[in-house]
XYZ file of C-alpha atoms in Angstrom:
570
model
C -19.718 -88.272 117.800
C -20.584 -85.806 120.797
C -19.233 -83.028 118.773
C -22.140 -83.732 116.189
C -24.651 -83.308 118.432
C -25.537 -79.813 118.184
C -25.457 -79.495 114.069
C -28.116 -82.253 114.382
C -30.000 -81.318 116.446
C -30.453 -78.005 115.078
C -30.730 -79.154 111.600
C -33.620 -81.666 113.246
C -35.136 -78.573 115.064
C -35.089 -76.376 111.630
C -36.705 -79.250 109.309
C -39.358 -79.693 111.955
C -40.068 -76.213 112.084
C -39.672 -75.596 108.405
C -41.841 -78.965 107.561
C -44.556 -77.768 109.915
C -44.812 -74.030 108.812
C -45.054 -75.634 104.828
C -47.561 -77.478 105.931
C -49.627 -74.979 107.599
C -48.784 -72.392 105.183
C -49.390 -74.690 101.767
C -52.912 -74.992 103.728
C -53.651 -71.187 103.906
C -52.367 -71.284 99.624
C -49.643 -68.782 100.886
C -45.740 -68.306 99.262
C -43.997 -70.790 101.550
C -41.012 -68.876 101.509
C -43.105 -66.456 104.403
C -43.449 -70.167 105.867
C -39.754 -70.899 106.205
C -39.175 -67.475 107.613
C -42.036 -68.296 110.317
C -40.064 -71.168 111.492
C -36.890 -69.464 111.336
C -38.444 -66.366 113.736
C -39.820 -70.029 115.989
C -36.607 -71.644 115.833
C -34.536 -68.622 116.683
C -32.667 -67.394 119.894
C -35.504 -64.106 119.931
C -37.695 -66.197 121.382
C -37.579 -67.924 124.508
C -40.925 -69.882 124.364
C -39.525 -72.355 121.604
C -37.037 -74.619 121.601
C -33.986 -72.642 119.758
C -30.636 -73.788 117.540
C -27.564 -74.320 119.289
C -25.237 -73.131 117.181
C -26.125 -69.941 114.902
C -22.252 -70.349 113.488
C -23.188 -73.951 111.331
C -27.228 -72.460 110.795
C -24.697 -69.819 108.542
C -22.657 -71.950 106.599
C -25.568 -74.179 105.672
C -27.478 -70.751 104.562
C -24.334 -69.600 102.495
C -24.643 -73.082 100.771
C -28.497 -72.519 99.939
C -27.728 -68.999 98.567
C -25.026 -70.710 96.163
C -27.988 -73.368 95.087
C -30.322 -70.951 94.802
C -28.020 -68.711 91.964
C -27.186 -72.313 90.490
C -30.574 -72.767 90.110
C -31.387 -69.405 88.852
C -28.967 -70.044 86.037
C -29.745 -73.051 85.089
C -33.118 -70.992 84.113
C -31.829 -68.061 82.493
C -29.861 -67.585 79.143
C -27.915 -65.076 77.705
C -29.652 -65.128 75.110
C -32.416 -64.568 76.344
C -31.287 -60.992 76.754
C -30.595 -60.293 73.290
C -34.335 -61.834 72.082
C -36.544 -59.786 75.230
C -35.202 -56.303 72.770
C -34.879 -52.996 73.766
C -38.401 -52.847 75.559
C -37.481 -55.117 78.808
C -34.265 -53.433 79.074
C -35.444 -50.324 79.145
C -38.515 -50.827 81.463
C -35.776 -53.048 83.610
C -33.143 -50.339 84.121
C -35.956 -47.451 84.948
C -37.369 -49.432 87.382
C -34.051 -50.765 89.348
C -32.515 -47.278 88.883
C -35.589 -45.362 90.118
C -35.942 -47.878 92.847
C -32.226 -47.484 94.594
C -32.686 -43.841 94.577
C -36.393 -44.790 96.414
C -34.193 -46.840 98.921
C -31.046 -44.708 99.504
C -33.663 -41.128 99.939
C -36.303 -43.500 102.349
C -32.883 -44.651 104.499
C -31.407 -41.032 104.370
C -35.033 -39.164 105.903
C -34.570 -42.090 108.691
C -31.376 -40.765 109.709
C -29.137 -44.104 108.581
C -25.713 -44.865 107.998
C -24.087 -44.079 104.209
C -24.005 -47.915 103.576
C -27.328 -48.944 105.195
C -28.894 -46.411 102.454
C -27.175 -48.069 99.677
C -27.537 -51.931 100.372
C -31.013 -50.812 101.145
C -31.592 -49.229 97.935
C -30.474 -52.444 96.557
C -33.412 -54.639 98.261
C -36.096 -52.889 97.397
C -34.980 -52.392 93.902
C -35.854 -56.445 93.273
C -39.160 -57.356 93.280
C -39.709 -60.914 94.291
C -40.249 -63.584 90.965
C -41.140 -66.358 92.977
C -44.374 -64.387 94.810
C -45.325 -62.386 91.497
C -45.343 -66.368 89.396
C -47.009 -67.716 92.207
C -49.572 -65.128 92.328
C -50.226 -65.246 88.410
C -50.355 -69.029 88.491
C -52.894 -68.511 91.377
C -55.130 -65.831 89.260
C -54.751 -67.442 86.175
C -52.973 -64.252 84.608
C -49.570 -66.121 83.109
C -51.108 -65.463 79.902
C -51.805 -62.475 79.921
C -49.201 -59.616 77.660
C -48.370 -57.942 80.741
C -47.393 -61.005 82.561
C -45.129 -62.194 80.263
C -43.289 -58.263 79.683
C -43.924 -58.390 84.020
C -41.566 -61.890 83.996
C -38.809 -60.834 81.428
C -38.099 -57.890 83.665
C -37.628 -59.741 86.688
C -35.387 -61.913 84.335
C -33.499 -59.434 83.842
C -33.695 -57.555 87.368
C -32.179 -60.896 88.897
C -29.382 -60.301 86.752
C -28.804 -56.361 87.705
C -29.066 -57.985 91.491
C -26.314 -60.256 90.764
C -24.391 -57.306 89.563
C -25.476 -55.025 92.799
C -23.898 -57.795 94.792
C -20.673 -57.650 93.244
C -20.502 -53.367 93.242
C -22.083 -53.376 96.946
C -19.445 -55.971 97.719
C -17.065 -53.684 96.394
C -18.036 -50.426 98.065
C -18.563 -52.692 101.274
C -14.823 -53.431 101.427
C -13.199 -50.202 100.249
C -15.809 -48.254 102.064
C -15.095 -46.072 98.583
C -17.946 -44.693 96.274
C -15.442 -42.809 93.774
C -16.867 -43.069 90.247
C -13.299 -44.466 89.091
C -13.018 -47.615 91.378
C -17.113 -48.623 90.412
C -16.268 -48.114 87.037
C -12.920 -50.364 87.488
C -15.109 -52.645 89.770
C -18.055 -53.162 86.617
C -15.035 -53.622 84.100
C -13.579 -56.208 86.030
C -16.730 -57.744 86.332
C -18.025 -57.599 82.669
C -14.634 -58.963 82.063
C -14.783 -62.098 84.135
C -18.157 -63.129 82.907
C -17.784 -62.591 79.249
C -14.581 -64.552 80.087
C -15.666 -67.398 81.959
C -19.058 -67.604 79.614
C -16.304 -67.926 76.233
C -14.634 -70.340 77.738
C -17.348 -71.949 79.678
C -19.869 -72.656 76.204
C -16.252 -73.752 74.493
C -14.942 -76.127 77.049
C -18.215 -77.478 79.130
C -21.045 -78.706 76.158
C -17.696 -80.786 74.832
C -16.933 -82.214 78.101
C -20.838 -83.537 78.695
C -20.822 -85.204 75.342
C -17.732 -86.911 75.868
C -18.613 -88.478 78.915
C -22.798 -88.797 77.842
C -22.262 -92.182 78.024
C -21.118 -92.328 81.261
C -23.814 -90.320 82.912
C -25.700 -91.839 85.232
C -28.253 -89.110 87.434
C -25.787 -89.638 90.172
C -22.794 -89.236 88.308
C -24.771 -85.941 86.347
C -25.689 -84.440 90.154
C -22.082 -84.751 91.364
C -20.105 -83.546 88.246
C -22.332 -80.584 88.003
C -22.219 -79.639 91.869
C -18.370 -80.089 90.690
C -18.486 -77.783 87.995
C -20.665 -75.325 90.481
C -18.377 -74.913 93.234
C -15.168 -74.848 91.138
C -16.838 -71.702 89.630
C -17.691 -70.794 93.499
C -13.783 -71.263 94.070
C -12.968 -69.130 91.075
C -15.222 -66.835 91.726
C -13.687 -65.636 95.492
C -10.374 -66.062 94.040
C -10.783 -63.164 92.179
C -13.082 -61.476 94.866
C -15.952 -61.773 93.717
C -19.213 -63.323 95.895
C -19.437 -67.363 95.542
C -22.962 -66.231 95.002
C -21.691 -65.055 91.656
C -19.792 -68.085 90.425
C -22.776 -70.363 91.177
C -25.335 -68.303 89.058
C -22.275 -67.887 86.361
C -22.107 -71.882 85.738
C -25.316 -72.500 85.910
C -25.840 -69.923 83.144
C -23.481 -71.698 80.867
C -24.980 -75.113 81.974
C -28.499 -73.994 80.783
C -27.079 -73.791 76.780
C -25.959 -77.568 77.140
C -28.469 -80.489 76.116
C -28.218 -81.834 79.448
C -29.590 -78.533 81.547
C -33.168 -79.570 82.192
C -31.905 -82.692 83.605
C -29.338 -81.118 85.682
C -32.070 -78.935 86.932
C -34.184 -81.277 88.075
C -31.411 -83.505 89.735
C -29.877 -80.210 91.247
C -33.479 -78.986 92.514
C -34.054 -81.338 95.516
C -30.228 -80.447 96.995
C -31.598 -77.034 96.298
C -34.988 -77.166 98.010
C -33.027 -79.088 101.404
C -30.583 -75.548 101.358
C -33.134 -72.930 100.119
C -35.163 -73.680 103.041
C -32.310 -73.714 105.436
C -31.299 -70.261 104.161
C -34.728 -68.801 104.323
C -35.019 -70.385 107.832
C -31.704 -68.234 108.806
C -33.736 -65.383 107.243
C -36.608 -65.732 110.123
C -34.027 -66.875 113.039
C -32.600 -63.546 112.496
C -35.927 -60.938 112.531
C -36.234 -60.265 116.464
C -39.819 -59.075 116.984
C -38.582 -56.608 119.296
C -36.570 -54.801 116.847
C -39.586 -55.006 114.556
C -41.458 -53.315 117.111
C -39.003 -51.108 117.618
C -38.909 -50.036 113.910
C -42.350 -49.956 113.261
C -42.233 -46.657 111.545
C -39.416 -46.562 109.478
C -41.099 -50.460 108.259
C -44.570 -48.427 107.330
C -42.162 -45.975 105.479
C -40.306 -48.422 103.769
C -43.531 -50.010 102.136
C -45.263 -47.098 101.115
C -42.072 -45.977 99.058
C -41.720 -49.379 97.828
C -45.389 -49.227 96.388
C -44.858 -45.895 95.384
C -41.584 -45.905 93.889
C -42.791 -49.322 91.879
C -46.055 -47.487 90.845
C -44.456 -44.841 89.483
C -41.254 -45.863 87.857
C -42.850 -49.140 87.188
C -45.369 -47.256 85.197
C -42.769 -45.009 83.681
C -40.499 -47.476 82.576
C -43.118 -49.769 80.634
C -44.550 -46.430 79.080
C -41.288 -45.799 77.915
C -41.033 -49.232 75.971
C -44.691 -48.007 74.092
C -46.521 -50.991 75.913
C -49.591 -48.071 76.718
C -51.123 -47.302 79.971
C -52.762 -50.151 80.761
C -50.180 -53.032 80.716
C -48.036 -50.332 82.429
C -50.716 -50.030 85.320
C -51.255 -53.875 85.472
C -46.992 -53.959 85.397
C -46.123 -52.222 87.948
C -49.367 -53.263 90.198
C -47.871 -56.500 90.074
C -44.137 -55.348 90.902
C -44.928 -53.908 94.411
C -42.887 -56.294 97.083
C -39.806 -57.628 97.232
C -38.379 -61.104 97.717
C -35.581 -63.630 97.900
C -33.107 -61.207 96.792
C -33.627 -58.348 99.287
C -32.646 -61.819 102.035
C -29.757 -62.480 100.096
C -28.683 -58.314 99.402
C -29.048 -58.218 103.342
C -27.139 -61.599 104.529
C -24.174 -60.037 101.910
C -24.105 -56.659 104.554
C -24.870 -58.720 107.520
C -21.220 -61.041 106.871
C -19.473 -58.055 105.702
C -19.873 -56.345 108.588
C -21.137 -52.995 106.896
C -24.769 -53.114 107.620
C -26.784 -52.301 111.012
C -28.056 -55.140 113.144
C -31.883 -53.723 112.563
C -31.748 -53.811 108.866
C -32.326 -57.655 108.252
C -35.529 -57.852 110.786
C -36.690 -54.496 109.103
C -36.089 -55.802 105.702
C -37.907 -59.398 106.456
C -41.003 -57.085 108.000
C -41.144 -55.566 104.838
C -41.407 -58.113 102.129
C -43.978 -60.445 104.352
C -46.229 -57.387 104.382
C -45.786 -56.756 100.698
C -46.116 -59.954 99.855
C -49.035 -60.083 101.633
C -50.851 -57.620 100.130
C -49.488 -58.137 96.529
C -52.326 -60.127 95.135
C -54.796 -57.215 96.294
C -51.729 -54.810 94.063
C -52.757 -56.674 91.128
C -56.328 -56.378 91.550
C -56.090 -53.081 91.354
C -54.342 -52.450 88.696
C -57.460 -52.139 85.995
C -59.951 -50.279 88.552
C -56.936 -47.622 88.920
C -56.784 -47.893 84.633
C -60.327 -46.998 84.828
C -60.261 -44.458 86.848
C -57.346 -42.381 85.096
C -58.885 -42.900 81.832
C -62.012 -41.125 83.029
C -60.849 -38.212 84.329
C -57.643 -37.701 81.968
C -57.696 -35.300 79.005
C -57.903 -36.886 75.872
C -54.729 -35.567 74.756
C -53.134 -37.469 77.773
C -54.426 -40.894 76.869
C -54.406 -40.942 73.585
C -50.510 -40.085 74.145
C -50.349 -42.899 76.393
C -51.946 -45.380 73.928
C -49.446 -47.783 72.901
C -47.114 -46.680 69.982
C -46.509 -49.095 66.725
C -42.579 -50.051 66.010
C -41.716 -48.025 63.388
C -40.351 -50.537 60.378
C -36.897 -49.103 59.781
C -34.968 -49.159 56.195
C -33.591 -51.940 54.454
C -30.001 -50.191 54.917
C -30.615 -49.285 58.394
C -31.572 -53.050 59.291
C -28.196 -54.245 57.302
C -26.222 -51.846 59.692
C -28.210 -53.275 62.522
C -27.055 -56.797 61.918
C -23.712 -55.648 60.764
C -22.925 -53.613 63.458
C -24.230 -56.343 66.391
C -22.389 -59.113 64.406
C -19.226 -57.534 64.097
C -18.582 -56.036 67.792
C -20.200 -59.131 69.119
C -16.974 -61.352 67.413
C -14.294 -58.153 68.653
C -15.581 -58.186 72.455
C -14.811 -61.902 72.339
C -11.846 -62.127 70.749
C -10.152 -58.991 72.701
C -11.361 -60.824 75.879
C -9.240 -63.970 74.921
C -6.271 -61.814 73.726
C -6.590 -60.634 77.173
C -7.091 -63.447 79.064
C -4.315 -64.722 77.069
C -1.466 -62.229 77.683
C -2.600 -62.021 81.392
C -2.106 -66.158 81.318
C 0.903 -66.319 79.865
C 2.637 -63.159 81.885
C 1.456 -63.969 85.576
C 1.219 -67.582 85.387
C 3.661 -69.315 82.224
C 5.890 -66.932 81.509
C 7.403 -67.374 85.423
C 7.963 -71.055 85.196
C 9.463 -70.415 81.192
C 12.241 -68.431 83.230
C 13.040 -70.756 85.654
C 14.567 -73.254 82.897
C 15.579 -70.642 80.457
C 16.414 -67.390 82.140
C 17.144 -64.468 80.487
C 16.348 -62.967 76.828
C 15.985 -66.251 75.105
C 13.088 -67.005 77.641
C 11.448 -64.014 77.135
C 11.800 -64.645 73.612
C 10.414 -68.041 73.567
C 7.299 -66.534 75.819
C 6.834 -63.792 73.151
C 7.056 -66.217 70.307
C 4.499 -68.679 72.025
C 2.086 -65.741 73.050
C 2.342 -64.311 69.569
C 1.603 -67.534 68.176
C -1.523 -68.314 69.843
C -3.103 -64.284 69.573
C -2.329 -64.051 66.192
C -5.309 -65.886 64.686
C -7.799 -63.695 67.031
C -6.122 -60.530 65.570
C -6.828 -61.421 62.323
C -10.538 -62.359 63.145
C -10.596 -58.893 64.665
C -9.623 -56.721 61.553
C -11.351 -58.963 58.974
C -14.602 -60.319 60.756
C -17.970 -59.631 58.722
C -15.811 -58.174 56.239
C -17.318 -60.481 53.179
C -20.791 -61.058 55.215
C -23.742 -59.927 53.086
C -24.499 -56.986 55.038
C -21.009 -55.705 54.527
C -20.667 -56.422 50.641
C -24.678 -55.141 50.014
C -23.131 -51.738 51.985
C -20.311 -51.562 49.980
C -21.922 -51.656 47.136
C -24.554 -48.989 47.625
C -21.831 -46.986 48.000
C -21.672 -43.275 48.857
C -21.289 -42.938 52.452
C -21.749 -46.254 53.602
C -18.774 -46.928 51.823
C -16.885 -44.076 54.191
C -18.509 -46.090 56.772
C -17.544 -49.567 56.485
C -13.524 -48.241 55.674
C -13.969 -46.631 59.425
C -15.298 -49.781 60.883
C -12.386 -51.724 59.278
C -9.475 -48.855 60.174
C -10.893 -48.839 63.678
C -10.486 -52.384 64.043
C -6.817 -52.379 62.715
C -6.000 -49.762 65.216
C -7.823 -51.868 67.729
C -5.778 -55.270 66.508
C -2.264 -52.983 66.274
C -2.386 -51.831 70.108
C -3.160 -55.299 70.960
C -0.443 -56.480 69.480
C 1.902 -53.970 70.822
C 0.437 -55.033 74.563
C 1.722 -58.513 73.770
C 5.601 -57.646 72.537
C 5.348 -54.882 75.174
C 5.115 -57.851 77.897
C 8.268 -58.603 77.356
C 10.452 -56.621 75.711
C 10.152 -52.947 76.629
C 11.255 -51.383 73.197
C 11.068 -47.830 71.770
C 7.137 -47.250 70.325
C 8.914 -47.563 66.740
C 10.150 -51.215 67.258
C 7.440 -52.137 68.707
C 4.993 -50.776 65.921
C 6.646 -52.047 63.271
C 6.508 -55.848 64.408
C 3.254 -55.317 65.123
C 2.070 -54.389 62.090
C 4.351 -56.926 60.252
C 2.481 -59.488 62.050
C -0.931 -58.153 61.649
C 0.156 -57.829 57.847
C 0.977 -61.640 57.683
C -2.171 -62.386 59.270
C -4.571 -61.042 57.359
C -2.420 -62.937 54.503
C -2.220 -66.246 55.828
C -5.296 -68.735 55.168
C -4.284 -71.089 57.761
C -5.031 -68.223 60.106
C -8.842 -68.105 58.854
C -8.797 -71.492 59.212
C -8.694 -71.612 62.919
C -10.864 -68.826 63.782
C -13.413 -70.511 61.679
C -13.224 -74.003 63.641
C -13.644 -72.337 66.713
C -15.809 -70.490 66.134
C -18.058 -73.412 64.335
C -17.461 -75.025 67.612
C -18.567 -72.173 69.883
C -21.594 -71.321 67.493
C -22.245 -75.004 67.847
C -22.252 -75.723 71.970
C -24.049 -72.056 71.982
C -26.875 -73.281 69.715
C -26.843 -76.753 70.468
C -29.862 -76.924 73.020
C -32.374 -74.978 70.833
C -31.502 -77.197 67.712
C -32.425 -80.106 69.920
C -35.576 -78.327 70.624
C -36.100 -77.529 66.862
C-alpha cells in the first residue's frame, strides 16, 4: 500500500483545499470555479508556505478525467437540434464574435513579441466567453429573462461548440506544426465527417439499446453503462486522433436525444463535480505568482483587448442578426471574460508541448480579473445605451433600431423546406456509403481474402458492399421527390420545374460516382465498365420497391430515437 500514499495524500490535500476555498468563496456569493483555482495556486509547488502535492504526474491524469466529464456533461445539455431551431441570428452573432475574437488574440500575442503557436491557442481562449460566470451572474441579477439573456446564452451554446472544434484544428496545427489552408481544410472534413458519423449511428444504435435494457436499469447500472458508452467514445475518439475531450462531449450529445438523458445527467453530475474540481484545482497549482508578476503587462493588455474586442464584435455581430442597439450593448456587456474553456484550450498546449510555460498562469490571471469585474460589464451596458443614443445622429439610431423579418413567398418558403429536407437525407446517406466502403475495404474485405483469395473474394466483397449501399443510393436520387414541396413546385411550373430536374440530375450524378467508388474498390476497370454497372444498378434501384422499403424503416427508426425525447415532453 506504500505506493498509494502519495495519490492520497494529495487527493486529501486538494479536497481540503478545494472544500475550504468553496466554502469561503460560496460565502463572498463568488463563481467557485475562482475558488478551486485559489486552492490549486495554495496547494501547488509555487508556494512554499503551504503544504504542496506530491506528485503533479497523478494531479494530471485526474484533471484529464474532469475535462472528459466536463464535455460529457456539456453534451448531455446541448442538442443538435438545438442548432437548427436558434436560426440564422445566433449563428451569425456566434461566428462574428469567435472570428473577431481569435484575430483579437493572435494580434494582442503578436505586439507582445510571442511564439507563432502561443498567438493562435491564445486567440482561441479568449474567443470563449465563460457560460458558467455569465448564468451565474444573470441568476444573481435576476436578468435570465430578459431577450438579451436568452440570444446572450444560445451564443455561448453555440461558442462551446466552435471551442470543441478549435480543439480539434489547434490539435492539428499543434502536431504538424502546419497552417497550410489544405491540411485545415482536410483536418475540418475529417472532423465534420466523424461527427455526422458517429451522431447517425449513435441516435440509430444507442436510444434502441436503453429501451431494451429499461428494465434493467437500476441508477447504478444507468451511471456505469453510460460512463461505458462515454469512454468507448473517448477510445474512439484518440483512435482516430482526435482529443478524448471530443469523444466525451460527442456521446453525451447523442445521449441528450434519449428519454433517459436527464437522469443520466444527474447520476453523471456528482462523478463530474469530484473531477471538475480536481481539474480546476490543476488550473491554480499551475499559475506561479511570480510569473504573474512577471507578466503583469502583457495580463493588463490581454484584458483590455478582451473587453474591447467583445464590445465591439460583440456589438457587431448581434447588430448584424437585427436584434438593435440595445440588446447588442447589453450582449456583448455581458460577454467580456472568459472561462472554463480558455483552462481547457491551455491544458491542450500545455500536454502538447507547443505552448510557453507563462501562458497558463497568464491565461488564469486573466479570466479571475474578468470575471471579477463582469457583473460591473453588465451594469453598464444600458448607461453606455444611453449615452450613444444621446449624442448619435438620428440617422445612426434609427438605422440601428431593430429590423422586422421580412415574411418571404409561399414558393420561396417551399424551396426552403425542400432544399433543407433534401440535402439533410444526402449528407447522411453519403456519410454511411462512406463509412460503409471504408468498413468493408480496411477492415472485412482483409479477412474475406484470407478464406477466399483471389477474384472470387473480391467478388463476393463487391457483391456484399453493393448489396448493403444500394438502398442509400436510391434514397439519394429519389428523396423528397413526391414530398409536397416538390410536387406543389412542379406544378407551378416554369422555372421551378428547370429547378427541381437539376436537383434530381445532380443527385444521380452524385449516386453514379458513388457507386463507381464502390466497384472501383475492387476491381480497377476501364471508366466504361465501371459506368455502365453503375448505372445498371442505380437503374434497378430506383425500380425496386423493396429498396424503398428499407430506407423507409430506417429512417422511421432514426426519425423516431431523434424525436423520441421531445414527444415524451409533448
Amino acid at each position: 500500500m506504500s505506493h498509494l500514499e502519495p495519490m492520497i495524500m494529495d487527493l486529501a490535500l486538494i479536497l481540503m483545499c478545494a472544500g475550504a476555498m468553496t466554502l469561503l468563496f460560496k460565502w463572498m456569493k463568488q463563481p467557485l470555479v475562482l475558488g478551486y483555482i485559489v486552492a490549486g495556486i495554495l496547494a501547488g509547488p509555487h508556494l512554499s508556505i503551504t503544504p504542496t502535492v506530491v506528485d503533479t504526474e497523478n494531479v494530471k491524469m485526474w484533471s484529464d478525467i474532469g475535462v472528459i466529464f466536463l464535455l460529457f456533461a456539456l453534451g448531455l445539455e446541448f442538442s443538435f437540434k438545438k442548432i437548427f431551431k436558434m436560426g440564422s441570428a445566433t449563428i451569425i452573432a456566434a461566428v462574428t464574435i469567435v472570428m473577431g475574437m481569435i484575430v483579437v488574440g493572435v494580434t494582442v500575442g503578436s505586439m507582445c513579441g510571442w511564439s507563432r503557436m502561443d498567438c493562435l491557442f491564445l486567440g482561441g481562449m479568449v474567443a470563449m466567453s465563460s457560460t458558467t460566470i455569465i448564468f451565474k451572474a444573470y441568476t444573481d441579477m435576476d436578468l435570465r429573462s430578459k431577450p438579451f439573456a436568452q440570444l446572450v446564452l444560445s451564443i455561448l451554446i453555440l461558442e462551446d461548440i466552435i471551442a470543441i472544434v478549435l480543439m480539434v484544428i489547434l490539435s492539428t496545427l499543434a502536431v504538424s506544426d502546419n497552417v497550410e489552408g489544405i491540411q485545415l481544410f482536410g483536418a475540418m472534413s475529417k472532423m465534420a465527417f466523424f461527427i455526422l458519423l458517429w451522431f447517425i449511428v449513435g441516435i440509430f444504435v444507442i436510444p434502441l439499446l436503453l429501451r431494451k435494457v429499461r428494465h434493467l436499469m437500476s441508477d447504478e447500472t444507468m451511471l456505469i453503462v453510460s460512463l461505458g458508452l462515454c469512454f468507448s467514445m473517448v477510445v474512439t475518439a484518440a483512435s482516430v486522433d482526435f482529443s478524448p475531450a471530443f469523444g466525451a462531449f460527442v456521446m453525451g450529445s447523442i445521449m441528450a436525444e434519449t428519454l433517459e438523458a436527464e437522469r443520466i445527467h444527474k447520476l453523471v453530475n456528482p462523478v463530474k463535480d469530484l473531477f471538475g474540481a480536481i481539474f480546476f484545482v490543476s488550473v491554480g497549482m499551475m499559475v506561479d505568482p511570480l510569473m504573474i508578476a512577471k507578466y503583469w503587462l502583457p495580463i493588463l493588455i490581454i484584458i483590455a483587448g478582451i473587453v474591447v474586442g467583445q464590445l465591439v464584435f460583440g456589438t457587431l455581430g448581434v447588430i448584424l442578426t437585427g436584434k438593435g442597439l440595445k440588446v447588442a450593448l447589453q450582449s456583448s456587456f455581458s460577454l467580456t471574460q472568459i472561462g472554463e474553456f480558455a483552462f481547457i484550450i491551455a491544458g491542450l498546449g500545455t500536454s502538447l508541448g507547443v505552448t510557453s510555460d507563462f501562458l497558463y498562469p497568464v491565461v488564469v490571471a486573466v479570466s479571475v480579473i474578468t470575471t471579477f469585474i463582469t457583473p460591473y460589464m453588465i451594469r453598464l451596458a444600458l448607461p453606455t445605451y444611453d449615452f450613444l443614443t444621446r449624442f448619435l445622429p438620428a440617422r445612426v439610431i434609427k438605422a440601428l433600431a431593430p429590423k422586422e423579418v421580412a415574411i418571404s413567398s409561399r414558393e420561396t418558403q417551399h424551396w426552403h423546406y425542400l432544399l433543407k429536407r433534401m440535402c439533410t437525407k444526402v449528407v447522411i446517406y453519403v456519410i454511411v456509403i462512406v463509412a460503409t466502403n471504408t468498413i468493408m475495404a480496411e477492415f472485412l474485405a482483409p479477412h474475406v481474402y484470407e478464406f477466399i483469395p483471389g477474384v472470387w473474394g473480391r467478388v463476393i466483397c463487391s457483391l456484399l458492399l453493393l448489396a448493403v449501399i444500394t438502398p442509400f443510393l436510391r434514397a439519394i436520387v429519389m428523396t423528397q421527390n413526391r414530398s409536397v414541396a416538390f410536387l406543389t413546385l412542379w406544378v407551378i411550373g416554369g422555372l421551378h420545374k428547370v429547378k427541381l430536374v437539376a436537383t434530381v440530375a445532380i443527385r444521380f450524378m452524385l449516386a453514379l460516382y458513388l457507386a463507381m467508388s464502390a466497384v472501383w474498390l475492387f476491381f480497377q476497370w476501364s471508366i466504361i465498365v465501371i459506368l455502365a454497372i453503375a448505372v445498371v444498378l442505380i437503374v434497378i434501384a430506383i425500380m425496386g420497391k423493396d429498396m424503398k422499403q428499407q430506407t423507409d424503416y430506417f429512417e422511421r427508426i432514426f426519425l423516431h430515437n431523434l424525436n423520441e425525447r421531445d414527444e415524451y415532453k409533448g
